PDB file of C-alpha atoms in Angstrom:
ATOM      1  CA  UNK Q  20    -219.506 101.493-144.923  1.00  0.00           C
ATOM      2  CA  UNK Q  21    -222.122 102.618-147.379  1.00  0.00           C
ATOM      3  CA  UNK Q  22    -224.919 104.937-146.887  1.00  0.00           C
ATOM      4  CA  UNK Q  23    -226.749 103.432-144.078  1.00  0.00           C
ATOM      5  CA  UNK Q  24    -225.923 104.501-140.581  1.00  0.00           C
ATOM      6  CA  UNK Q  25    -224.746 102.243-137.801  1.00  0.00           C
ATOM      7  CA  UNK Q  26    -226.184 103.228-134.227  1.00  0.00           C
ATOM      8  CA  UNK Q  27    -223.958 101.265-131.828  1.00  0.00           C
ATOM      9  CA  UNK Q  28    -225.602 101.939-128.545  1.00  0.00           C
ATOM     10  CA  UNK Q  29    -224.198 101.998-124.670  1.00  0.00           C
ATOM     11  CA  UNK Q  30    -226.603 102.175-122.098  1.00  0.00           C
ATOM     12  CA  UNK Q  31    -224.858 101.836-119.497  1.00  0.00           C
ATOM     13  CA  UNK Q  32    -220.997 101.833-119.296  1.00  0.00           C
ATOM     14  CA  UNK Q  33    -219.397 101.815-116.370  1.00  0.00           C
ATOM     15  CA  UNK Q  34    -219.407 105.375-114.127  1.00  0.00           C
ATOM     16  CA  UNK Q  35    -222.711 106.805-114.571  1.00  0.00           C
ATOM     17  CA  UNK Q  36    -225.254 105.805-111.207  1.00  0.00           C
ATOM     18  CA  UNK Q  37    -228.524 106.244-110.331  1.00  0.00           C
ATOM     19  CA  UNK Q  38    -227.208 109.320-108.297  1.00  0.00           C
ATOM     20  CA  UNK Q  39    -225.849 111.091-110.931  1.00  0.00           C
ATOM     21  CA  UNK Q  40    -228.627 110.507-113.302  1.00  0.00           C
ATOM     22  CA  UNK Q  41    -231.910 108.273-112.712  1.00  0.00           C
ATOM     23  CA  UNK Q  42    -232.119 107.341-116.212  1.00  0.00           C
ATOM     24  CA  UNK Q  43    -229.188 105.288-116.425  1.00  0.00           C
ATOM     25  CA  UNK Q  44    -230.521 101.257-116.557  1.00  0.00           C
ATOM     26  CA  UNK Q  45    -228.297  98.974-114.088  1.00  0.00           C
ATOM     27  CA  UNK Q  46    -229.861  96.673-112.922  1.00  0.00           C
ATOM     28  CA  UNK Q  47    -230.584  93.534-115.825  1.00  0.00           C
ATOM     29  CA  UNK Q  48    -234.167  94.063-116.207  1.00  0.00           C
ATOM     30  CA  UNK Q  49    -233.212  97.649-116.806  1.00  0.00           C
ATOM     31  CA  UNK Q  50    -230.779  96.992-119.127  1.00  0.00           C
ATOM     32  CA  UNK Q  51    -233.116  94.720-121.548  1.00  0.00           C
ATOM     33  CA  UNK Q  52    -236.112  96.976-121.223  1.00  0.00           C
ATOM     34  CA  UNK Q  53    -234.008 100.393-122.650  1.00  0.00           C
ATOM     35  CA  UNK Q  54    -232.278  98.115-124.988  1.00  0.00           C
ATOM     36  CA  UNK Q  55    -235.437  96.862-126.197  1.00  0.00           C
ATOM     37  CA  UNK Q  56    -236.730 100.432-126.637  1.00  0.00           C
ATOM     38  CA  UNK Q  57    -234.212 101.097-128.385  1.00  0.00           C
ATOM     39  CA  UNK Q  58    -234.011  98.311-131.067  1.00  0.00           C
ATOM     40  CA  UNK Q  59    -237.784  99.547-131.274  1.00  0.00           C
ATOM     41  CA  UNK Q  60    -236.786 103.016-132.430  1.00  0.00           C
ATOM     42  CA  UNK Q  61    -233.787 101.958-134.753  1.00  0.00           C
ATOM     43  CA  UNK Q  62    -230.718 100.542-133.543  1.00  0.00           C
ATOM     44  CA  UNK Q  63    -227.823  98.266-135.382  1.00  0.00           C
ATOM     45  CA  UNK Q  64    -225.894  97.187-132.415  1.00  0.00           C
ATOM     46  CA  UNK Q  65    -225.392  97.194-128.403  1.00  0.00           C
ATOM     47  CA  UNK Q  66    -222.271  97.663-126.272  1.00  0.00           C
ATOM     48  CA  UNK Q  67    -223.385  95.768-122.967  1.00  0.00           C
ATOM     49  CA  UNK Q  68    -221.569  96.856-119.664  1.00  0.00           C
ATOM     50  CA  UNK Q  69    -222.899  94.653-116.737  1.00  0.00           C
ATOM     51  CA  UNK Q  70    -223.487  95.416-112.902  1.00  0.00           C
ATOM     52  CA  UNK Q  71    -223.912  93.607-109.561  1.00  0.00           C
ATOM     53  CA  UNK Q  72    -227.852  93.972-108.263  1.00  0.00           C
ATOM     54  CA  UNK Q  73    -227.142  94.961-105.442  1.00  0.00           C
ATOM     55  CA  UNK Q  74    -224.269  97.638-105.243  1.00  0.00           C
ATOM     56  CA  UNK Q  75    -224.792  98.211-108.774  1.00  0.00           C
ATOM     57  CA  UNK Q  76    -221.120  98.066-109.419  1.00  0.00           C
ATOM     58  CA  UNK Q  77    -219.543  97.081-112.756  1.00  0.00           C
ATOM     59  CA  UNK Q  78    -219.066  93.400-112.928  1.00  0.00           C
ATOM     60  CA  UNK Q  79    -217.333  90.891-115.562  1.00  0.00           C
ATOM     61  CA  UNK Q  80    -219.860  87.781-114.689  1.00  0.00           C
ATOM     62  CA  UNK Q  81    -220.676  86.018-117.741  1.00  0.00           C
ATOM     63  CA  UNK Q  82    -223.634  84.798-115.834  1.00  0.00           C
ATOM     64  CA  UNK Q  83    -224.788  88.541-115.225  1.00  0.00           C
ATOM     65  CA  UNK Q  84    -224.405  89.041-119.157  1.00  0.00           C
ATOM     66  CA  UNK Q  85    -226.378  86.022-120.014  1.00  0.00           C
ATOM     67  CA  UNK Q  86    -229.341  86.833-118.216  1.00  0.00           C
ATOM     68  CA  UNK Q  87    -228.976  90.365-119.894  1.00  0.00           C
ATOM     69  CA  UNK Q  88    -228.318  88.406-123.371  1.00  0.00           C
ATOM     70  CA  UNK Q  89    -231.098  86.148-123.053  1.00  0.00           C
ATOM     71  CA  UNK Q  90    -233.633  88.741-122.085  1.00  0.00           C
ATOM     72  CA  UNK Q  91    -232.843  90.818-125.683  1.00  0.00           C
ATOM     73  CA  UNK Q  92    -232.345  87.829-127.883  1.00  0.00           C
ATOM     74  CA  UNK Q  93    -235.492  86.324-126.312  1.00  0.00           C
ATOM     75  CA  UNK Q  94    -237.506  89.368-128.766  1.00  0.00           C
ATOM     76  CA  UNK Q  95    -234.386  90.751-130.544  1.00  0.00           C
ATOM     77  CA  UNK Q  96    -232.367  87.864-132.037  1.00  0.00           C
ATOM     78  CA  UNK Q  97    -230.711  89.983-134.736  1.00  0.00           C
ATOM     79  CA  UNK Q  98    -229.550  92.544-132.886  1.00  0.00           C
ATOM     80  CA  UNK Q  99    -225.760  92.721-132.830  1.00  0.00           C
ATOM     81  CA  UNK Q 100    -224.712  92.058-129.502  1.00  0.00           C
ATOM     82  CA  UNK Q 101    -220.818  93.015-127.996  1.00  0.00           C
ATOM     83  CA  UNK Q 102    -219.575  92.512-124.420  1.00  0.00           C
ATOM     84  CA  UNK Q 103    -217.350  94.790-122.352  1.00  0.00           C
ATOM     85  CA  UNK Q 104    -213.796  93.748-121.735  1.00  0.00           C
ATOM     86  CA  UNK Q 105    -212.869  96.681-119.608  1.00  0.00           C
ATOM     87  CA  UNK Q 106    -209.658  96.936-118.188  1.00  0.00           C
ATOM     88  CA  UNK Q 107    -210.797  99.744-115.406  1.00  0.00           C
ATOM     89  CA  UNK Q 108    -211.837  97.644-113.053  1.00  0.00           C
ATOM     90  CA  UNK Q 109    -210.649  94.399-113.531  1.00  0.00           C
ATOM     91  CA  UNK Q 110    -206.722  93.455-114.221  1.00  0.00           C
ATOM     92  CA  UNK Q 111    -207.153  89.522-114.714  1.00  0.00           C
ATOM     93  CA  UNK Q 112    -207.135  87.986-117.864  1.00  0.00           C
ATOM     94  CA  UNK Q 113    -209.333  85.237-116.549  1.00  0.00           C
ATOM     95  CA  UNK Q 114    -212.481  88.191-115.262  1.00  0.00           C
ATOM     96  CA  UNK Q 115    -211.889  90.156-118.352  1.00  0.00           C
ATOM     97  CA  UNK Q 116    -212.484  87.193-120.572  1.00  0.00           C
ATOM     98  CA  UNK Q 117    -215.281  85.286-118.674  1.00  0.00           C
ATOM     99  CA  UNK Q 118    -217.974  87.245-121.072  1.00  0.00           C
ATOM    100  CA  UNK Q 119    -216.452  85.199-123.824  1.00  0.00           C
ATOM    101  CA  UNK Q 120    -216.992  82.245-122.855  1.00  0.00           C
ATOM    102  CA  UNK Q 121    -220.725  81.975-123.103  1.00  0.00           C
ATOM    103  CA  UNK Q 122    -222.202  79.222-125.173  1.00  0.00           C
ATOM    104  CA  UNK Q 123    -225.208  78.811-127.803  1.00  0.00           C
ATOM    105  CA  UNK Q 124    -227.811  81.659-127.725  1.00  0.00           C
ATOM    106  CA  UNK Q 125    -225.896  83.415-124.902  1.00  0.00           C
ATOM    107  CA  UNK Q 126    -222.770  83.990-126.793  1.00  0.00           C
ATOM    108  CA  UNK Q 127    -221.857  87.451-127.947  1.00  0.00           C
ATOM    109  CA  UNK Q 128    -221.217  88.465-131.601  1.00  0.00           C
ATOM    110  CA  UNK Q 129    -218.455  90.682-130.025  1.00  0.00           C
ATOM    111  CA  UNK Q 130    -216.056  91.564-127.350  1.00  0.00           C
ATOM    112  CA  UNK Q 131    -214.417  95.242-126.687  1.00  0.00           C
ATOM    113  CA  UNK Q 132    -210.754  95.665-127.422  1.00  0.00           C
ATOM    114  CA  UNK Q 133    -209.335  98.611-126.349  1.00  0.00           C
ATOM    115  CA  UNK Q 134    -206.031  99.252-127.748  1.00  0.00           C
ATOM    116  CA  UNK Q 135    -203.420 100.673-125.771  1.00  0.00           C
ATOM    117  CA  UNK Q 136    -203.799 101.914-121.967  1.00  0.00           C
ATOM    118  CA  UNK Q 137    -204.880 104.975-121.429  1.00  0.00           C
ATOM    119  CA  UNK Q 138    -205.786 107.444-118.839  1.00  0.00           C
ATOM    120  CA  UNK Q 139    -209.173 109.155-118.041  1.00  0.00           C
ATOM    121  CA  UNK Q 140    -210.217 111.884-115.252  1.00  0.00           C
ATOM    122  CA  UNK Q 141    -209.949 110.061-112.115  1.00  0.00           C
ATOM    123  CA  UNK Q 142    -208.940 106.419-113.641  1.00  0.00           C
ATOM    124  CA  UNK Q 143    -206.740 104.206-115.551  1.00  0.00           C
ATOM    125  CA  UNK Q 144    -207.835 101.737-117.962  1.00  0.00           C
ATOM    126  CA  UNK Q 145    -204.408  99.535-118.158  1.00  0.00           C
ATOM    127  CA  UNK Q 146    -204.206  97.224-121.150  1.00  0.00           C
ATOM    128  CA  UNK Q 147    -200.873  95.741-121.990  1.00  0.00           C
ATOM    129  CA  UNK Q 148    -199.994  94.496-124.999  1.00  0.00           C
ATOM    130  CA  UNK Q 149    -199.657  91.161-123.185  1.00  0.00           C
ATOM    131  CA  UNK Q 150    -203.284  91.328-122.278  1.00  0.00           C
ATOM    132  CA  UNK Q 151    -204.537  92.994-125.469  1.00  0.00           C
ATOM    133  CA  UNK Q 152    -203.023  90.121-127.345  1.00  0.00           C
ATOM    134  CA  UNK Q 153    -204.543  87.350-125.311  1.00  0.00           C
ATOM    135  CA  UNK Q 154    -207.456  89.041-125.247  1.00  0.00           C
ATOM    136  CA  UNK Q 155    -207.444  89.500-129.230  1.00  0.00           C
ATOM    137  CA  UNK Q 156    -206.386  85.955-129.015  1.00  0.00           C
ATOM    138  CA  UNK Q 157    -209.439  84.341-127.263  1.00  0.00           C
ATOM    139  CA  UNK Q 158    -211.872  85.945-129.525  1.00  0.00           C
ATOM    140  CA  UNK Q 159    -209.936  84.932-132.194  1.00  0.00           C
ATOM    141  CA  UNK Q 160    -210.248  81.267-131.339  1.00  0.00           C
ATOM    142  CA  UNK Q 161    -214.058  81.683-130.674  1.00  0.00           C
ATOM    143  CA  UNK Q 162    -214.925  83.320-133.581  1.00  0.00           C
ATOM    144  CA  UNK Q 163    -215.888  86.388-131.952  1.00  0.00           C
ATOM    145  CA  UNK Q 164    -215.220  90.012-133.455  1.00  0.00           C
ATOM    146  CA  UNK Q 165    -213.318  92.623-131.512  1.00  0.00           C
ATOM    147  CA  UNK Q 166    -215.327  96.224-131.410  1.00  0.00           C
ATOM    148  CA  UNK Q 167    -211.596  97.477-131.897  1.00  0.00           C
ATOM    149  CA  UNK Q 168    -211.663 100.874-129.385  1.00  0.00           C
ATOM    150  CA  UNK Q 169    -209.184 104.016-130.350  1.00  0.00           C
ATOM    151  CA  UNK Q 170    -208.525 106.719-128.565  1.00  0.00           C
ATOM    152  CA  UNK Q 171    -206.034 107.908-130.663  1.00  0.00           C
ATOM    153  CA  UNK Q 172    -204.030 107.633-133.967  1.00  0.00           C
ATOM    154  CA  UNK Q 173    -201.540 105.240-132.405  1.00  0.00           C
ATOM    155  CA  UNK Q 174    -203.999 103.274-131.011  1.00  0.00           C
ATOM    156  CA  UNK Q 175    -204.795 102.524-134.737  1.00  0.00           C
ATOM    157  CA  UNK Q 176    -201.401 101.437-135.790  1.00  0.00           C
ATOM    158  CA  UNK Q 177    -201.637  99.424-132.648  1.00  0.00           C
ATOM    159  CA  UNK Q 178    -204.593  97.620-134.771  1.00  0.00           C
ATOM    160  CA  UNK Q 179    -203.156  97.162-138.050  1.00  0.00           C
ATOM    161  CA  UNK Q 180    -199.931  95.350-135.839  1.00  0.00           C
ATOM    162  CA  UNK Q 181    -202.354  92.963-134.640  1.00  0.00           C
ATOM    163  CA  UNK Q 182    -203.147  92.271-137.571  1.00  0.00           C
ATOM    164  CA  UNK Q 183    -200.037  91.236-139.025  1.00  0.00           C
ATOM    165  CA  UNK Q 184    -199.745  88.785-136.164  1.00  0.00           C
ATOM    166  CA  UNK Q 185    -202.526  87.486-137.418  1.00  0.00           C
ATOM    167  CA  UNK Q 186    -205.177  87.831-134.189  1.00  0.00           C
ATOM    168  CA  UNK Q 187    -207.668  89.809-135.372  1.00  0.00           C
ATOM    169  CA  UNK Q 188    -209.096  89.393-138.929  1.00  0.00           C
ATOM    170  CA  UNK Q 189    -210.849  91.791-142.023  1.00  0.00           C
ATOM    171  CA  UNK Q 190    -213.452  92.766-141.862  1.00  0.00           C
ATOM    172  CA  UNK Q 191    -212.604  95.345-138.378  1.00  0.00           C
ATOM    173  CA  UNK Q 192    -214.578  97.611-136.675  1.00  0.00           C
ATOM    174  CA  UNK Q 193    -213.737 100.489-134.991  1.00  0.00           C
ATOM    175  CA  UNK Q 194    -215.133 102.630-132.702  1.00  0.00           C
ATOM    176  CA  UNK Q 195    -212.928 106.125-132.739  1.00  0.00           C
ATOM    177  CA  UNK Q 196    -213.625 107.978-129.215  1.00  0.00           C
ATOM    178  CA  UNK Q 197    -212.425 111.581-129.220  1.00  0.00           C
ATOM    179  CA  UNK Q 198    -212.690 114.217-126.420  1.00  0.00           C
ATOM    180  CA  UNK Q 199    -211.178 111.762-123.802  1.00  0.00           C
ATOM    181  CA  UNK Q 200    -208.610 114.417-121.466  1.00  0.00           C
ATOM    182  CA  UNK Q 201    -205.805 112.736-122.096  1.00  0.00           C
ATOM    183  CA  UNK Q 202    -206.756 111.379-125.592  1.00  0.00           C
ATOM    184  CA  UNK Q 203    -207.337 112.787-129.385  1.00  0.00           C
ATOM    185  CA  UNK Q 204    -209.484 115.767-128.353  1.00  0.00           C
ATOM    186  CA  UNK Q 205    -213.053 116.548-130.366  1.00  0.00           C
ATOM    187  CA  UNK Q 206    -211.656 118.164-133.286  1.00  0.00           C
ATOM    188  CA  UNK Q 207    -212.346 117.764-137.126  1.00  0.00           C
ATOM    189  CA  UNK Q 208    -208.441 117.544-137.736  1.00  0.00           C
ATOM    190  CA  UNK Q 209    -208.354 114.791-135.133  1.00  0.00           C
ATOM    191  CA  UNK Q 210    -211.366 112.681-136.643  1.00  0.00           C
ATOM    192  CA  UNK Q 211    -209.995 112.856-139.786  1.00  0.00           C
ATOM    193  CA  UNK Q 212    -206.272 111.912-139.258  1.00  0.00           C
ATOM    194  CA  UNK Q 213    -208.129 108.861-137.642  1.00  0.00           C
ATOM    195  CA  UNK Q 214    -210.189 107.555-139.923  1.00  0.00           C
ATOM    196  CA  UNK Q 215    -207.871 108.583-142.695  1.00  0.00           C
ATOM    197  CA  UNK Q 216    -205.379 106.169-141.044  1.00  0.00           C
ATOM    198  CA  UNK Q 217    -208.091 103.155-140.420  1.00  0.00           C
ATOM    199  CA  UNK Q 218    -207.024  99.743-142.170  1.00  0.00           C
ATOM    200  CA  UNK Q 219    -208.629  98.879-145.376  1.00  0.00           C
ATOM    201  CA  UNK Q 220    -212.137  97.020-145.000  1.00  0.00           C
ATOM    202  CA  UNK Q 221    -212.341  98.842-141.772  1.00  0.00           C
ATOM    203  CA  UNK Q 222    -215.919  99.721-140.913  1.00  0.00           C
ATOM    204  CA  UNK Q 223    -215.718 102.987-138.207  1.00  0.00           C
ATOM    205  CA  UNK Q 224    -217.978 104.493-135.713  1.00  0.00           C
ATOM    206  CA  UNK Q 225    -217.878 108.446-134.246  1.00  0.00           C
ATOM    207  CA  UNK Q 226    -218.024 109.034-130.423  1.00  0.00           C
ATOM    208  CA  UNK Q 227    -217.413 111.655-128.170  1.00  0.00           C
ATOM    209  CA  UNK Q 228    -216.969 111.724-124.118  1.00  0.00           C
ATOM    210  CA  UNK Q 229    -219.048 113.957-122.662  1.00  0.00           C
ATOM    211  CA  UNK Q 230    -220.274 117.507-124.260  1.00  0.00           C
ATOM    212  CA  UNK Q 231    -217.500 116.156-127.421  1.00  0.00           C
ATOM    213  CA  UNK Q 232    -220.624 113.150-127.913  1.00  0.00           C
ATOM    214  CA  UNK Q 233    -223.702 115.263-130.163  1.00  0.00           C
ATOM    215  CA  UNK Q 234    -220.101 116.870-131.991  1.00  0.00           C
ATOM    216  CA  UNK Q 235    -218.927 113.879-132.673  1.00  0.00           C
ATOM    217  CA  UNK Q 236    -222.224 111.900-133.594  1.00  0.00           C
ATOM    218  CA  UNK Q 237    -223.271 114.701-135.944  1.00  0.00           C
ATOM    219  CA  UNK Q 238    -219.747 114.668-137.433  1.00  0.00           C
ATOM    220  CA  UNK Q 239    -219.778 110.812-138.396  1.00  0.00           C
ATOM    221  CA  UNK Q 240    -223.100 111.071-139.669  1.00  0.00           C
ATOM    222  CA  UNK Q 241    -222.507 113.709-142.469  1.00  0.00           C
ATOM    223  CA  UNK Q 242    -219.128 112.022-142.915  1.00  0.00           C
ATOM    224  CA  UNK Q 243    -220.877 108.682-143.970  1.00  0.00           C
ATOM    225  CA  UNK Q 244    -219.468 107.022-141.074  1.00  0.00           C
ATOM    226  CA  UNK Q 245    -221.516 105.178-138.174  1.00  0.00           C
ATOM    227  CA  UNK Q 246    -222.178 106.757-134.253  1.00  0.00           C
ATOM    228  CA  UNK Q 247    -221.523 105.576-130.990  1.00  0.00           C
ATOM    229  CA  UNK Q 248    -223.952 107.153-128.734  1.00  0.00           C
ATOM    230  CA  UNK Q 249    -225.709 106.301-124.624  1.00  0.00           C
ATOM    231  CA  UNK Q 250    -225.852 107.630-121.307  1.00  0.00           C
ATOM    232  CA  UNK Q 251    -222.365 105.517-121.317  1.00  0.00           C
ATOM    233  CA  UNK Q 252    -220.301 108.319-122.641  1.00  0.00           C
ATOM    234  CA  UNK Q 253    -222.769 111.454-121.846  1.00  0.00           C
ATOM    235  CA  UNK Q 254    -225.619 111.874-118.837  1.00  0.00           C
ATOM    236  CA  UNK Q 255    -226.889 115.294-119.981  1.00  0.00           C
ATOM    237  CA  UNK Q 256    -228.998 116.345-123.034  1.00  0.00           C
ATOM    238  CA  UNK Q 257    -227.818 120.083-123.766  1.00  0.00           C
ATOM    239  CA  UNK Q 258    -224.020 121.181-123.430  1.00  0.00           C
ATOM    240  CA  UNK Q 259    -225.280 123.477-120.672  1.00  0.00           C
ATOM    241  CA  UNK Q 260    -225.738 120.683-118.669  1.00  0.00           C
ATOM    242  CA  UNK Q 261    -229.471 122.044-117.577  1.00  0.00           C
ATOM    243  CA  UNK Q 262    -231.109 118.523-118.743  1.00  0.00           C
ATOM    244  CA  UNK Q 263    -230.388 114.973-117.799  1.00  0.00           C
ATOM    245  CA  UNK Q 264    -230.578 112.834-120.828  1.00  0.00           C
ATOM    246  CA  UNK Q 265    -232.470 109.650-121.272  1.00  0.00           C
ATOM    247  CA  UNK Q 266    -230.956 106.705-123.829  1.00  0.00           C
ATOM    248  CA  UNK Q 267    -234.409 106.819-125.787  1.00  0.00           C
ATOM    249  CA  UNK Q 268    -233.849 111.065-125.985  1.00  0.00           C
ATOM    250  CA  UNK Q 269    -230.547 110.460-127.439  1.00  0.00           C
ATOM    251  CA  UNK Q 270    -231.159 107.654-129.916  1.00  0.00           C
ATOM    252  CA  UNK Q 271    -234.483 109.814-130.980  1.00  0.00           C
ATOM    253  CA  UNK Q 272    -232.196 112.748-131.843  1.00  0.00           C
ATOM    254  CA  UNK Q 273    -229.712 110.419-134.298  1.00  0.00           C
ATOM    255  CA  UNK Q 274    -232.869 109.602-135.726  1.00  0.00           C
ATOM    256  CA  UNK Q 275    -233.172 113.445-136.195  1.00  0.00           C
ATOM    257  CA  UNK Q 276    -230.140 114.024-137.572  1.00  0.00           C
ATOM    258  CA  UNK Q 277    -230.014 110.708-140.297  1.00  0.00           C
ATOM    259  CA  UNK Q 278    -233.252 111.694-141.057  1.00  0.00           C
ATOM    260  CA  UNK Q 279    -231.503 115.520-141.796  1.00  0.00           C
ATOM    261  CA  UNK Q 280    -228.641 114.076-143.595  1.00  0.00           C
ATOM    262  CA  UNK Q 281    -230.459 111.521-145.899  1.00  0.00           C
ATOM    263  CA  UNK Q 282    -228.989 108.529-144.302  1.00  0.00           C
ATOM    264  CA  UNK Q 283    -231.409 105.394-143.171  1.00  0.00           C
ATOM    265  CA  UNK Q 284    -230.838 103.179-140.024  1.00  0.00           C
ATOM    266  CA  UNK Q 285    -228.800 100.358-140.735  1.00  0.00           C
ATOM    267  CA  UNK Q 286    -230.488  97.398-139.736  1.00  0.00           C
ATOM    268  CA  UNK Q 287    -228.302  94.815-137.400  1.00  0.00           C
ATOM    269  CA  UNK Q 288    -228.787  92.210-140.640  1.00  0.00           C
ATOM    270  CA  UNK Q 289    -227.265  94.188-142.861  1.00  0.00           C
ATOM    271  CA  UNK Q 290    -224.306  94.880-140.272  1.00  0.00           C
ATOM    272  CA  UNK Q 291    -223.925  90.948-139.993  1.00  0.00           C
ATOM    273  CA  UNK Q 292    -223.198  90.593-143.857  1.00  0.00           C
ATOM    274  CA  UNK Q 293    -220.828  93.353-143.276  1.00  0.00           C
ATOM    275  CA  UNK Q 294    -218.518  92.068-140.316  1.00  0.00           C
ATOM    276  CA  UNK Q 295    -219.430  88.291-141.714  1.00  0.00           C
ATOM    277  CA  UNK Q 296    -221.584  87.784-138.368  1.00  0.00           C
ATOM    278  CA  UNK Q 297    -223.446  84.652-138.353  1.00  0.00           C
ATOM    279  CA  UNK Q 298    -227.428  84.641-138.057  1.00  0.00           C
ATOM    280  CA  UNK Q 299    -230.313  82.526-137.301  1.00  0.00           C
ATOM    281  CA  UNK Q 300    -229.651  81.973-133.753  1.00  0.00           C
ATOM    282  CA  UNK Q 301    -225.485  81.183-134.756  1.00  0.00           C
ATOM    283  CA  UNK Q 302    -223.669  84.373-133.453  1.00  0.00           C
ATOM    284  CA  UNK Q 303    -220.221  85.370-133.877  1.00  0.00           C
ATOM    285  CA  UNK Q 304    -218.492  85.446-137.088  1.00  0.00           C
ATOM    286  CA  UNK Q 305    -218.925  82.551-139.560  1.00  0.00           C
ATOM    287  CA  UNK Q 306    -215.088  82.084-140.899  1.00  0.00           C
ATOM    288  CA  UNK Q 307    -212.378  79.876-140.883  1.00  0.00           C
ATOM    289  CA  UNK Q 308    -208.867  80.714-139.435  1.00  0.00           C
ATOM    290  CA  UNK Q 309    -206.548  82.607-142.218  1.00  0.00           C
ATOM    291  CA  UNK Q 310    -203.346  80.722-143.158  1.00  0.00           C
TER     292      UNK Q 310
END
């Protein structure tokens, strides 16, 4: 990936509520402003989650993620942009995919992929291979590029199958979440067996769920590897769980630690040469179909 650091950033995901932490942004006007902040302090790319306004419960609208969309491209049209796919909430192809299917200025550079199904404290997130393939599929056909999520090694050889079939296409990117219960726990054994095992031209990002998240940030930063980091996958600051963290606190300390480790923010253009992303108001990758 180079020296420079990717900061893939989740605001939102799908758990966290105003009740459990006040900072989290849910509403769309929310979820432009923070992500506007945070282009402002240094960020390479955003993993959009979407809720309804008025239960503030997670939704797979495409209308919902077009106003959100429109409202960062409006003053951030560089900014790598992907769209959740979750398979928590939602079980139908057809809702899963509907983020996809945006047009023009409105359509995302790329769509989540998780990779197998998988099981978290209270939930399921089922994805069949059925489903994973026609998800892989429709991005495929729209030229969009799947932010390929494992949550283990086998979720990686899951990858490199799709790839031999042919539906998703060099250059990848993965984002390797660790600390998940039932998943590759927070370990340096575990993070390296994983990104050991990544496909060649495979660009990778570090995350970790909960308390496993600074661990696992810091880790991929002095590895020369990118970060995954929001209120998404941690609410609190400290691993003592005495502060509530904002999105801006946590992107300021990645600053903090790049800064620490000699390693500058990559900016989103530079991540669009690297996953062949188009620019000037054409999103998604440029690239015909492999034969």
């Amino acid at each position: 990936m180079g020296e420079n650091l990717v900061i893939n950033f989740t605001p939102t995901g799908m758990i966290p509520t105003k009740e459990m932490t006040p900072h989290v942004p849910v509403v769309v006007h929310e979820i432009i402003d923070q992500v506007l902040e945070a282009s402002e302090l240094g960020i390479t790319m955003v993993h959009l989650h979407a809720r309804e306004a008025k239960t503030g419960v997670p939704t797979y609208k495409k209308d919902i993620y077009g106003q959100i969309i429109e409202g960062i491209r409006k003053y951030e049209p560089e900014l790598v942009i992907c769209v959740s796919l979750s398979g928590r909430n939602f079980s139908e192809f057809e809702k899963r995919s509907e983020p996809l299917f945006l047009e023009g200025s409105l359509k995302p550079d790329m769509g989540s992929l998780t990779l197998s199904s998988l099981n978290f404290n209270a939930t399921a997130s089922t994805n069949s291979p059925d489903m994973i393939q026609k998800l892989a599929k429709a991005m495929l056909d729209r030229g969009i590029v799947p932010e390929l999520e494992a949550f283990d090694i086998g979720m990686i050889n899951y990858a490199k199958y799709l790839a031999k079939k042919g539906l998703i296409q060099a250059p990848f990117y993965f984002n390797l979440i660790l600390g998940n219960i039932a998943c590759a726990q927070a370990n340096l054994l575990n993070a390296g067996v994983m990104i050991n095992d990544l496909p060649e031209q495979s660009h990778w990002s570090l995350a970790g769920i909960g308390n496993a998240q600074l661990k696992m940030n810091s880790i991929g930063i002095a590895m020369g590897g990118g970060v995954r980091v929001g209120i998404e996958d941690n609410i609190w600051y400290d691993t003592k769980r005495t502060k509530l963290a904002s999105n801006k606190d946590l992107i300021q300390r990645i600053h903090t630690l790049a800064q620490a480790n000699e390693r500058k923010i990559m900016p989103p253009s530079e991540l669009r040469q690297h996953l062949q992303l188009g620019t000037e108001g054409t999103y998604g990758r440029i690239l015909t179909k492999q034969t």
